[in-house]
Coordinates of C-alpha atoms in Angstrom, one line a residue:
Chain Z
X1 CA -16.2 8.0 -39.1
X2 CA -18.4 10.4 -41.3
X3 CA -17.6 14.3 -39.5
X4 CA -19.9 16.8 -40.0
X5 CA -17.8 20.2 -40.7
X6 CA -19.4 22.9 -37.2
X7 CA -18.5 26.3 -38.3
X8 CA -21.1 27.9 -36.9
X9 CA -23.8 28.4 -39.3
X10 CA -26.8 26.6 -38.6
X11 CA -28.0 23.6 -37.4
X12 CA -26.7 20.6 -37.5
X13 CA -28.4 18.0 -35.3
X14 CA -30.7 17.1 -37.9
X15 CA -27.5 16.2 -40.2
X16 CA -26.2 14.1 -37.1
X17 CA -29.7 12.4 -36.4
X18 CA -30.1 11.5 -40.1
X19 CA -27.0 9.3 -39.8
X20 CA -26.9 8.0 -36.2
X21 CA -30.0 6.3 -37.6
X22 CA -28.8 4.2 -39.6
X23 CA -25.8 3.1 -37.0
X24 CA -23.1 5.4 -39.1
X25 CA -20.4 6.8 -36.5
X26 CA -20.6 10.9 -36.9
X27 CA -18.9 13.2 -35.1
X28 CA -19.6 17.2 -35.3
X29 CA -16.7 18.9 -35.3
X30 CA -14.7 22.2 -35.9
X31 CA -11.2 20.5 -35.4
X32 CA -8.8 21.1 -38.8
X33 CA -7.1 18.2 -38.2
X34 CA -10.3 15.4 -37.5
X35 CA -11.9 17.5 -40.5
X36 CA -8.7 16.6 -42.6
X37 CA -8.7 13.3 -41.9
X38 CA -12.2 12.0 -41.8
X39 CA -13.3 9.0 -43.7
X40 CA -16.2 10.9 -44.6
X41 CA -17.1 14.6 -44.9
X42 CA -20.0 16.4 -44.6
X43 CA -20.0 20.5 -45.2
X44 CA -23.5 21.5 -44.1
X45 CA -25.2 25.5 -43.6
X46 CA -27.5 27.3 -44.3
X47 CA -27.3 31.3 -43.9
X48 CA -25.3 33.8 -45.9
X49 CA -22.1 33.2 -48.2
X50 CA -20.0 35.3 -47.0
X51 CA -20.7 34.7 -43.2
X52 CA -19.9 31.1 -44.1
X53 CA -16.2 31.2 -45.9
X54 CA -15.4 33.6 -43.0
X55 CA -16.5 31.3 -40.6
X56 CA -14.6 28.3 -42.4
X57 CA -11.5 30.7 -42.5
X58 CA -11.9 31.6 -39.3
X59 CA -11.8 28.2 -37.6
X60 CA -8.9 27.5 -40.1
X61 CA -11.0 24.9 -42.2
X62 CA -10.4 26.3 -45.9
X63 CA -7.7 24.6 -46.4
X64 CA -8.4 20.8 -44.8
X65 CA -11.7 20.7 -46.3
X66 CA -9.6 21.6 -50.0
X67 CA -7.1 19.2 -48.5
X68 CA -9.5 16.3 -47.9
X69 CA -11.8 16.6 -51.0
X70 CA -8.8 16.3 -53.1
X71 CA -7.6 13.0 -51.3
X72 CA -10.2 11.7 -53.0
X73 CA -12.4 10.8 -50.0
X74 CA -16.3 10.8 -50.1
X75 CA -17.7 14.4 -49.7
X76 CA -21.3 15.4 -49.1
X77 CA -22.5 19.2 -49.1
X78 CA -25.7 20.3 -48.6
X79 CA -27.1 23.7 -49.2
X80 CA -24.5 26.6 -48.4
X81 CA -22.1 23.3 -48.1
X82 CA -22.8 23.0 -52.4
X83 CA -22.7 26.7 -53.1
X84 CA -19.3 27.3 -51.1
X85 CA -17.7 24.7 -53.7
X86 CA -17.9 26.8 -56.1
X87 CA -15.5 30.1 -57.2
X88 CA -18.0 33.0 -56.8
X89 CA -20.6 33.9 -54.5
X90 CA -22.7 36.9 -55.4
X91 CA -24.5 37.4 -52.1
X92 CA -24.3 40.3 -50.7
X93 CA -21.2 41.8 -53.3
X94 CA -18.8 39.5 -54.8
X95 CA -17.3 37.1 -52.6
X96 CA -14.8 34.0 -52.9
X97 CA -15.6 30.4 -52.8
X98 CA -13.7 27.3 -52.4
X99 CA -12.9 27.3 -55.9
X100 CA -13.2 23.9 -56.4
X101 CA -16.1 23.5 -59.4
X102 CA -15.8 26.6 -61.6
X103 CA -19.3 28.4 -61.7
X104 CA -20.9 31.3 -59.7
X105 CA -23.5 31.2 -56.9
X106 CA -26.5 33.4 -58.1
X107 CA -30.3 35.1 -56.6
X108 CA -33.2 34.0 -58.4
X109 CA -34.9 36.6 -60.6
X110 CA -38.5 37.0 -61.7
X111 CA -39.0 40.4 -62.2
X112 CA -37.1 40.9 -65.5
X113 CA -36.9 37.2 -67.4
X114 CA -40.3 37.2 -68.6
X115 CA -42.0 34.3 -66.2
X116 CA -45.7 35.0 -66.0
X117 CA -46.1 35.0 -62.3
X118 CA -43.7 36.2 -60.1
X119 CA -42.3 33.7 -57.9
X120 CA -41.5 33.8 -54.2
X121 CA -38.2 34.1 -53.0
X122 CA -36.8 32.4 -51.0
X123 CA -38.0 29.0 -53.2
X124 CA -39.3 27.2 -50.1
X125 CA -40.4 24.1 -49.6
X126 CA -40.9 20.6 -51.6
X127 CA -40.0 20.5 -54.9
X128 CA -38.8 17.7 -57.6
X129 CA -35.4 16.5 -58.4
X130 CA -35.1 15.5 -62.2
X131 CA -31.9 13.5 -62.8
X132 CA -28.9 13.9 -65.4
X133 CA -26.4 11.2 -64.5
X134 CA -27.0 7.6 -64.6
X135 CA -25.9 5.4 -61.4
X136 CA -25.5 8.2 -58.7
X137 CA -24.7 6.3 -56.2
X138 CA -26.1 8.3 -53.3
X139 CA -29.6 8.5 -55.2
X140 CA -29.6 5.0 -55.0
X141 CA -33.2 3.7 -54.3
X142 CA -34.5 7.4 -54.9
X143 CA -36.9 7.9 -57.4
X144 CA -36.0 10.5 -60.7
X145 CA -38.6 13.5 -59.6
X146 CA -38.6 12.5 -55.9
X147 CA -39.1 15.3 -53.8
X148 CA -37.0 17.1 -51.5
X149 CA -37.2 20.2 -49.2
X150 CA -35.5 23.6 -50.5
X151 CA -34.7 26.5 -49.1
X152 CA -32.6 29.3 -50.4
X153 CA -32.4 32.9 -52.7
X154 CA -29.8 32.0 -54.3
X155 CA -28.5 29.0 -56.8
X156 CA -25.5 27.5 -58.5
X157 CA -24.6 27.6 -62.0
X158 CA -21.3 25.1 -63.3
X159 CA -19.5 26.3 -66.1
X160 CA -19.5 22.4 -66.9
X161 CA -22.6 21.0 -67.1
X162 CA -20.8 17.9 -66.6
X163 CA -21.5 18.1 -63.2
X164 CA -24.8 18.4 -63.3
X165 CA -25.8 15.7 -61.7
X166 CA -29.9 16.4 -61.0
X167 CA -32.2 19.6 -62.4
X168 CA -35.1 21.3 -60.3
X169 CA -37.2 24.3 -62.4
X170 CA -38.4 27.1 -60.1
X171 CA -38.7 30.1 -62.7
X172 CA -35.4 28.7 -64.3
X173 CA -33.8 25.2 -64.2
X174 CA -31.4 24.8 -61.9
X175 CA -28.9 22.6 -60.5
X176 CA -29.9 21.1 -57.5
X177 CA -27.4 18.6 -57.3
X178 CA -23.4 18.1 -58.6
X179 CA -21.9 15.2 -58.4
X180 CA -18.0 14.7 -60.0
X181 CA -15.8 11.5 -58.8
X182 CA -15.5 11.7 -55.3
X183 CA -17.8 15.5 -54.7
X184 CA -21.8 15.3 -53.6
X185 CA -23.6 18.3 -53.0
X186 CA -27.2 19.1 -52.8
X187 CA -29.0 22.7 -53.1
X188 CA -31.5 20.5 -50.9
X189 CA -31.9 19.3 -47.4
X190 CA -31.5 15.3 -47.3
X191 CA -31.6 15.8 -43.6
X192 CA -35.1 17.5 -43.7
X193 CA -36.2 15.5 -46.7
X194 CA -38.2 12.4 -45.1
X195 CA -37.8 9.0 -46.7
X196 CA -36.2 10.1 -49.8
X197 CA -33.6 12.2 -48.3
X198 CA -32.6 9.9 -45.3
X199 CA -31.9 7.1 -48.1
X200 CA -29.2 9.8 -49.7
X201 CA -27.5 10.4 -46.4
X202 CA -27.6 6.2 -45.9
X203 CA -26.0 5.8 -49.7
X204 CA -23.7 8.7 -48.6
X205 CA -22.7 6.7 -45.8
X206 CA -22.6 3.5 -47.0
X207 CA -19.9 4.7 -50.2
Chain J
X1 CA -18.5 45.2 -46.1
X2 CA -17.4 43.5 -49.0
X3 CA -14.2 41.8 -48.9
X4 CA -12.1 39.2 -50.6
X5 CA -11.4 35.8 -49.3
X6 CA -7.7 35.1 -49.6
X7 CA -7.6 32.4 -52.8
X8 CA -6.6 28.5 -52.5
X9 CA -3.8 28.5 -54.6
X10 CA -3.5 24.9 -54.9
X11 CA -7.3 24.0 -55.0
X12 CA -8.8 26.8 -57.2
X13 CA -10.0 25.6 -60.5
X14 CA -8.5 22.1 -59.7
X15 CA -11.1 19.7 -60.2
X16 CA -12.5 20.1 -63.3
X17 CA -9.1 21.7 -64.7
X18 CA -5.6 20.4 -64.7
X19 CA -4.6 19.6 -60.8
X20 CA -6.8 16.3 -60.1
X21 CA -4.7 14.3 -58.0
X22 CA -7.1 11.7 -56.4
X23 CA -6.3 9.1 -54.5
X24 CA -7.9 6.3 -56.7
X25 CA -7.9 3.7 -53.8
X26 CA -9.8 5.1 -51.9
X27 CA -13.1 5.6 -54.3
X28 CA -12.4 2.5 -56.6
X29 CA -16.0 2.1 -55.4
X30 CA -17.6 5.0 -56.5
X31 CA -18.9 4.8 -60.2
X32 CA -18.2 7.5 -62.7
X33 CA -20.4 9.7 -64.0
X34 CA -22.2 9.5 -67.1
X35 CA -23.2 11.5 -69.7
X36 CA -26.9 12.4 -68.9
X37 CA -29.2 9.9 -69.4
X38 CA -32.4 10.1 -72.1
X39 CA -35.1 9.8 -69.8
X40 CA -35.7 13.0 -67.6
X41 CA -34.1 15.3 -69.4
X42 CA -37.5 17.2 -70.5
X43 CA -40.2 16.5 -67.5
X44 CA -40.1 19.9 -65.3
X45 CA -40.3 20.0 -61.7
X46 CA -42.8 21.9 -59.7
X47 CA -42.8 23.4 -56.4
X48 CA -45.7 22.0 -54.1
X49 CA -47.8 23.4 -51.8
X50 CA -47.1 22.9 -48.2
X51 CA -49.6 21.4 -45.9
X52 CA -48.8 21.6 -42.2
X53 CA -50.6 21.3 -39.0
X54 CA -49.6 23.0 -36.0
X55 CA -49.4 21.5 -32.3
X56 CA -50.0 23.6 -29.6
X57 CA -48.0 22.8 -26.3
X58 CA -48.1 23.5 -23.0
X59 CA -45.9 22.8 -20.7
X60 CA -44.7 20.4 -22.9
X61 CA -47.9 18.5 -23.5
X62 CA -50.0 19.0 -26.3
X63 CA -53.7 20.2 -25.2
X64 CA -55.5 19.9 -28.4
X65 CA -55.6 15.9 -30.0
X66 CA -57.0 14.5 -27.2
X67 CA -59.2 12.8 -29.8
X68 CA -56.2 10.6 -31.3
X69 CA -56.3 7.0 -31.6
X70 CA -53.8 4.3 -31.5
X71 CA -51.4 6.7 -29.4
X72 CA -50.0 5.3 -26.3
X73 CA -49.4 9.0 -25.0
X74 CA -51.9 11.2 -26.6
X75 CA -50.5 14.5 -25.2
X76 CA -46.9 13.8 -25.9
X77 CA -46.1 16.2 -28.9
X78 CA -43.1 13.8 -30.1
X79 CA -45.5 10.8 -30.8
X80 CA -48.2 13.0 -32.4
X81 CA -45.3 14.8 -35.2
X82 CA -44.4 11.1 -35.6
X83 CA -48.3 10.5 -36.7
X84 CA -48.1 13.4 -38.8
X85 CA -45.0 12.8 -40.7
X86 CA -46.4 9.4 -41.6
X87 CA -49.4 10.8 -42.4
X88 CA -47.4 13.4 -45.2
X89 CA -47.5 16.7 -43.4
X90 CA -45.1 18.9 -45.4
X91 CA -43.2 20.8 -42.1
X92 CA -44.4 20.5 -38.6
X93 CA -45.3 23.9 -36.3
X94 CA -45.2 24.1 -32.2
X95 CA -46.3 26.7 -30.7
X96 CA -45.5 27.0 -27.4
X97 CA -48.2 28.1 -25.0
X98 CA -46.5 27.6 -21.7
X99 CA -47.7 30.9 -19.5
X100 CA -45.0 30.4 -16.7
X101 CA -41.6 31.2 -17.2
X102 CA -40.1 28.6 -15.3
X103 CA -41.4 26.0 -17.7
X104 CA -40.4 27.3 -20.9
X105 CA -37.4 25.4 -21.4
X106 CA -39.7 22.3 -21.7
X107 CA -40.3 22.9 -25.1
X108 CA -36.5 22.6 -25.9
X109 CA -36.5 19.2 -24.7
X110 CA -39.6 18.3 -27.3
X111 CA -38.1 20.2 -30.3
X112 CA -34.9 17.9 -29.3
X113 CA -36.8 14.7 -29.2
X114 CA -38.9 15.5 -32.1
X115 CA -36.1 16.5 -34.4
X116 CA -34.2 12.9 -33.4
X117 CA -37.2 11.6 -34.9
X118 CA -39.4 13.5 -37.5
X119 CA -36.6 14.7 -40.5
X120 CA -38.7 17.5 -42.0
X121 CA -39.0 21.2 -41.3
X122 CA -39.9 22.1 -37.9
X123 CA -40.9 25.5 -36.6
X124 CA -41.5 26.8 -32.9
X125 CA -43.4 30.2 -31.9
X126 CA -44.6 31.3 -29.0
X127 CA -43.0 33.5 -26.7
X128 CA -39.6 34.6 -28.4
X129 CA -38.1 37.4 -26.8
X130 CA -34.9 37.6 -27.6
X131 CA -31.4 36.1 -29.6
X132 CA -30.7 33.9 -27.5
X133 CA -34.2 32.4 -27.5
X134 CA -33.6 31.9 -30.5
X135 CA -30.9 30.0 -30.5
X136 CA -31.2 28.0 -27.9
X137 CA -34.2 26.7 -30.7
X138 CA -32.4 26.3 -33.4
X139 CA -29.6 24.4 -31.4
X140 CA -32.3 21.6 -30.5
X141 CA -33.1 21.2 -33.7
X142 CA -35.9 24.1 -34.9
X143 CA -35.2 24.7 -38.1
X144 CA -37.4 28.1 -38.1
X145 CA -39.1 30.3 -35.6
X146 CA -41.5 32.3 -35.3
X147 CA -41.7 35.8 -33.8
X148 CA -44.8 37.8 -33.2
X149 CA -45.0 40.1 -30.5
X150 CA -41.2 40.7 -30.3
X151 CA -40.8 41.6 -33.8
X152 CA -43.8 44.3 -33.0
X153 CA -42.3 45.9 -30.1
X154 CA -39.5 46.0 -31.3
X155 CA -38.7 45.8 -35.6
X156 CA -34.7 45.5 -35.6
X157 CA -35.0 42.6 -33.8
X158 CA -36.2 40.5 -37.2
X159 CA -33.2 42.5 -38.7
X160 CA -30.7 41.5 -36.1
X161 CA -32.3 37.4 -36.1
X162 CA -32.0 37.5 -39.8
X163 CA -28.4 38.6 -39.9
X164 CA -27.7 36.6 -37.4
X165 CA -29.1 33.1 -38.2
X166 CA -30.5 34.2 -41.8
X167 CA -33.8 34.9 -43.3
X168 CA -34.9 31.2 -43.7
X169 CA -35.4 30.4 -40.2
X170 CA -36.8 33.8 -39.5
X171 CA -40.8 33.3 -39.6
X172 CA -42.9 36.7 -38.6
X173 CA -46.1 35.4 -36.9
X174 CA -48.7 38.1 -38.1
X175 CA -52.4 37.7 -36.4
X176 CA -55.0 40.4 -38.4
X177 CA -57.7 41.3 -37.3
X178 CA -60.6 43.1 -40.0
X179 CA -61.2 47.1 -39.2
X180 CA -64.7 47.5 -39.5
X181 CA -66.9 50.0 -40.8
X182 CA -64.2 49.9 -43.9
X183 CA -66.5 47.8 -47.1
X184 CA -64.8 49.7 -50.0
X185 CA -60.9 49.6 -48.9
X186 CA -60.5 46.3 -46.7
X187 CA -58.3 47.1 -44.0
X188 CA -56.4 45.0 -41.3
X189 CA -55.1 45.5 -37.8
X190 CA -52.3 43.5 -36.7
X191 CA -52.8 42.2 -33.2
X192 CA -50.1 40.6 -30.8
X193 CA -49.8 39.3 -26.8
X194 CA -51.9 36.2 -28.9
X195 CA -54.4 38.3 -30.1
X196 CA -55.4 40.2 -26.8
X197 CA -53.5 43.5 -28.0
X198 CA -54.5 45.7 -30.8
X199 CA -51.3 47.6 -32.2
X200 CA -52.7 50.1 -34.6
X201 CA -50.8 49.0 -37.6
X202 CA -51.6 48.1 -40.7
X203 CA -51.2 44.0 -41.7
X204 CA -50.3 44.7 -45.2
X205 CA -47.4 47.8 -44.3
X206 CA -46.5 45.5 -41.2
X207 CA -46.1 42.8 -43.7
X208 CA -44.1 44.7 -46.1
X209 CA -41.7 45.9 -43.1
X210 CA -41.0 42.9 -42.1
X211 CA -40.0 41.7 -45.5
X212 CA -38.0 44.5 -46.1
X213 CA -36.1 43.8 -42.4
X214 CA -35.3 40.6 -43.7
X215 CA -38.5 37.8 -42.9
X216 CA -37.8 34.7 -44.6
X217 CA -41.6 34.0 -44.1
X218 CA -44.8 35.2 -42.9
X219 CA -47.4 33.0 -40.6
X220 CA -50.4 34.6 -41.6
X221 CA -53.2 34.4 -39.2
X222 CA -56.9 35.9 -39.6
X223 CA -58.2 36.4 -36.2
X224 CA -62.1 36.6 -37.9
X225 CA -61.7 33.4 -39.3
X226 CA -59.9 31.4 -36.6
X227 CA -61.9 28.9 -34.8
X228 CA -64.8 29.7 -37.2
X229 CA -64.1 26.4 -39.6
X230 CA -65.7 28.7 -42.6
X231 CA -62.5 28.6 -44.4
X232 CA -59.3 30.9 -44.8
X233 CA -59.4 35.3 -45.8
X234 CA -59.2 34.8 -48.5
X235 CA -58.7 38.6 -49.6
X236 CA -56.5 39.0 -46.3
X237 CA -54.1 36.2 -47.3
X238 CA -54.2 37.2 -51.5
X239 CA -53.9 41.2 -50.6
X240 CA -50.1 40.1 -48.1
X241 CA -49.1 37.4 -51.0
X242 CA -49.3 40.1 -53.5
X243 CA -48.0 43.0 -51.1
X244 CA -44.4 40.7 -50.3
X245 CA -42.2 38.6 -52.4
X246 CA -41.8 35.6 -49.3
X247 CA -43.7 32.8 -48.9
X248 CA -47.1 33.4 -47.0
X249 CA -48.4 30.4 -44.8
X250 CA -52.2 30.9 -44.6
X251 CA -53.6 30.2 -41.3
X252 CA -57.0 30.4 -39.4
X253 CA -60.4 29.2 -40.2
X254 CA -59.9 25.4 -41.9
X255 CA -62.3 23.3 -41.7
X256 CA -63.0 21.6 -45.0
X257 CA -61.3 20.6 -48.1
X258 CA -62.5 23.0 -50.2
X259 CA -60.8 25.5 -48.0
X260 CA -57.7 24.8 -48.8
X261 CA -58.4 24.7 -52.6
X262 CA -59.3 28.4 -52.4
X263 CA -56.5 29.3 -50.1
X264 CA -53.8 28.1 -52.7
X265 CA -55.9 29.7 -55.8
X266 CA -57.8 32.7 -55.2
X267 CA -56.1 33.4 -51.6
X268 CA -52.4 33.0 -53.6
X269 CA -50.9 31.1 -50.0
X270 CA -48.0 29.3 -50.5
X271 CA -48.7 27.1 -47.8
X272 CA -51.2 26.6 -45.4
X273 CA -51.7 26.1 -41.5
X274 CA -54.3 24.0 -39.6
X275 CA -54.8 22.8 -36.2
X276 CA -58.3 21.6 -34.9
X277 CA -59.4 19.7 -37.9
X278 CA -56.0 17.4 -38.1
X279 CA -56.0 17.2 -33.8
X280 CA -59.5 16.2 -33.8
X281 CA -58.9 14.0 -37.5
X282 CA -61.8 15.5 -38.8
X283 CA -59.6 15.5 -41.6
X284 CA -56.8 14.1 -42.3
X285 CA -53.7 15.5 -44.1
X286 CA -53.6 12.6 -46.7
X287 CA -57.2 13.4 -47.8
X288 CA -56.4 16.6 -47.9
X289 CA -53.5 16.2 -50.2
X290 CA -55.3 13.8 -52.3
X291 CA -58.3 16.2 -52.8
X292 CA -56.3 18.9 -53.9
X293 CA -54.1 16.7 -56.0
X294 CA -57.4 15.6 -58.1
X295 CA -58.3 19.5 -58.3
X296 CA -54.9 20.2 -60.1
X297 CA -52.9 21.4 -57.1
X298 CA -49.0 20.2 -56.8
X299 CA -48.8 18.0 -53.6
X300 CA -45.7 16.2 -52.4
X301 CA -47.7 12.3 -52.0
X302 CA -45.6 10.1 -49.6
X303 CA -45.3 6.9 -51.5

């Protein structure tokens, strides 16, 4: 059973559809205990940070979701679900993360570092994923520079690049994608992604 | 406002640190990483320009398209976004034209059926009064909406949707209208109520208000150039690009390729709208795509 992580921000249908398509069992939920023990985990959202870790601590989730990455399990977050992973938001002030890949959560800049135009924020829409790690197993079947649908102000930044797992350059490079052992997440939607984005949440799904 | 989230003890810094205790049995099937791999590592990525064609619905029904071939139900918006997706539109837009109230919980249904279906961005407008409006959209699967004459009458309502579901699924729908009589200083009106009401403001302060209350987009319509098929304003569309730092969807007045070449270049859109020319495939989305592919735009191609 893969169960999608319901704590309130945003929708997650699309998350659900994406993998009922493919025959996967997926259950939306907001239960500790079914979020705990899930054979697969998905933390999705979109919105702000600090909305999001009170709306995880709220619902008591902090701790299962810690809980069930470290069994060891297969995790999948997408958008706020990869930036929440990490130990500092800096949306809105400075806010705690999950703490689980060192790095901060920053906004995009273009008025001070020199880029010739100034870009839009948020960085919306369809743009390229260049890949760092060899045999990713969720971008199985996806093409290196394949695109996929972005939105957000704001963007991760690992202290090791280790777990880098795929680059996108809007202004700056950043990382649109970690991977380390058992941990997925994408700065992407898979779920709004077409072809190329339904294949990751089928490799997902299939791990 | 800004307050700290009590720390994981155990979890913080674990991963990549000291505390990995992983349960090797249960991802003896996942591979490790490797260190990054040659190839790659200097091509840059580029964000593309969006194409996306808008269905207007009524009571549920689409009542452009009637012109579409090979569809078993040519009014039935889900089978039509279906078309489009294929085809390699880059989001998909409703907009809701139902006039009676009683029938405007139709278009939930569609956004519910398209969105089992179609896995790209979808936005509704039309007739958003409220939050819960709203949310009852974004529950069936919108990913955005998009607010016009709401946002008009009343300007904290963008601020309370964006705080409430955030700025990226918070479109403001702006239809301008040229002020005449005004050759040296181009000036817009903004018009809501579909175009029927003049407000007295200006598109490009209007514009920056809503930015500033927290837009996560602007659906830019010219009312002079919509229906005309003699191409986008293109100094309405540059002068609001320039004005805000979100991403401006030019709308109104497609009607050939070249069109949208100047809408991306001199008009600075960041996307761009169209409804008769795709209903009535006078154009199709692939040629368009291709076109400005050949002319040096960047275009998401669906292999």
């Amino acid at each position: 059973m893969i169960v999608i992580v319901d704590y309130g921000m945003g929708n997650l249908r699309s998350v659900e559809k994406g993998f009922e398509r493919f025959g996967f069992d997926v259950k939306v939920t907001d239960n500790p205990n079914e979020v705990k023990n899930a054979d697969k985990l998905v933390l999705p959202g979109v919105g702000a940070f600090r909305d999001a870790m009170d709306g995880l601590r709220q619902r008591e989730l902090l701790r299962p979701i810690a809980d069930y990455i470290q069994s060891g399990k297969p995790f999948l977050g997408i958008c706020l679900g990869l930036q929440l992973l990490f130990s500092k938001g800096y949306e809105d002030g400075e806010h705690e993360g999950l703490g689980i890949i060192p790095g901060k959560v920053v906004r995009f800049k273009f008025s001070e570092n020199g880029t010739k135009e100034k870009l839009k924020i948020p960085h919306m829409g369809w743009n390229q994923i260049s890949f760092r790690k060899e045999d990713n197993p969720i971008l199985k079947n996806v093409p290196c520079n394949a695109y996929m649908y972005f939105v957000h102000s704001y963007y991760v930044c690992p202290e090791d690049k280790g777990v880098v797992a795929t680059e996108t350059d809007y202004g700056v490079r950043f990382t649109s994608m970690v991977w380390h052992k058992n941990i997925f997440a994408t700065q992407f939607h898979p779920e709004k992604s077409q072809q190329y984005g339904l294949t990751i949440l089928k490799n997902f799904g299939n791990l | 406002m800004a307050q700290i989230i009590p720390l994981l003890g155990g979890v913080r810094g674990g991963f990549l640190g000291r505390k990995i205790s992983v349960n090797i049995s249960r991802i003896t099937d996942l591979p490790t990483p490797k260190s990054p791999p040659k190839r790659g590592l200097s091509n840059s990525t580029m964000l593309a320009k969006r194409i996306i064609p808008c269905l207007d619905v009524k009571d549920g029904r689409v009542v452009k398209g009637t012109n579409f071939l090979n569809l078993k139900d040519a009014g039935d918006p889900v089978e039509i976004a279906a078309l489009y997706d294929k085809e390699g539109a880059d989001e998909l837009t409703f907009l809701d034209i139902t006039a009676s109230h009683e029938n405007r919980d139709i278009i939930l249904d569609v956004v519910k059926k398209t969105a089992e279906q179609v896995f790209m961005p979808l936005t509704v407008g039309g007739g958003i009064r409220n939050i819960d409006d709203i949310r009852r959209l974004l529950n069936a699967g919108a990913d955005k909406v998009s607010i016009n004459t709401a946002a008009v009458k009343d300007p904290e309502f963008v601020t309370k949707a964006s705080r409430r579901f955030g700025s990226q699924c918070i479109v403001v729908a702006i239809d301008a209208k040229r002020v005449k009589g005004n050759v040296a200083n181009t000036k817009w009106e903004v018009y809501t109520h579909g175009g029927r009401t003049p407000t007295g403001l200006d598109a490009v302060t209007w514009a920056k208000e809503v930015e500033a209350k927290g837009a996560g987009e602007i659906l830019l319509t010219s009312m002079d150039c919509d229906g005309t098929k003699n191409g986008f304003d293109i100094e309405l569309n540059r002068t609001i690009s320039e004005a805000v730092t979100i991403p401006i969807i030019a709308s109104g007045g497609a009607g050939k390729l070249e069109h949208f070449f100047d809408v991306f270049t001199k008009g600075k859109a960041d996307a761009a709208l169209a409804a008769s020319i795709f209903h009535y495939r006078e154009i199709s989305i692939q040629e368009v795509k291709e076109y400005l592919i050949k002319k040096g735009i960047n275009m998401r191609i669906n292999k």
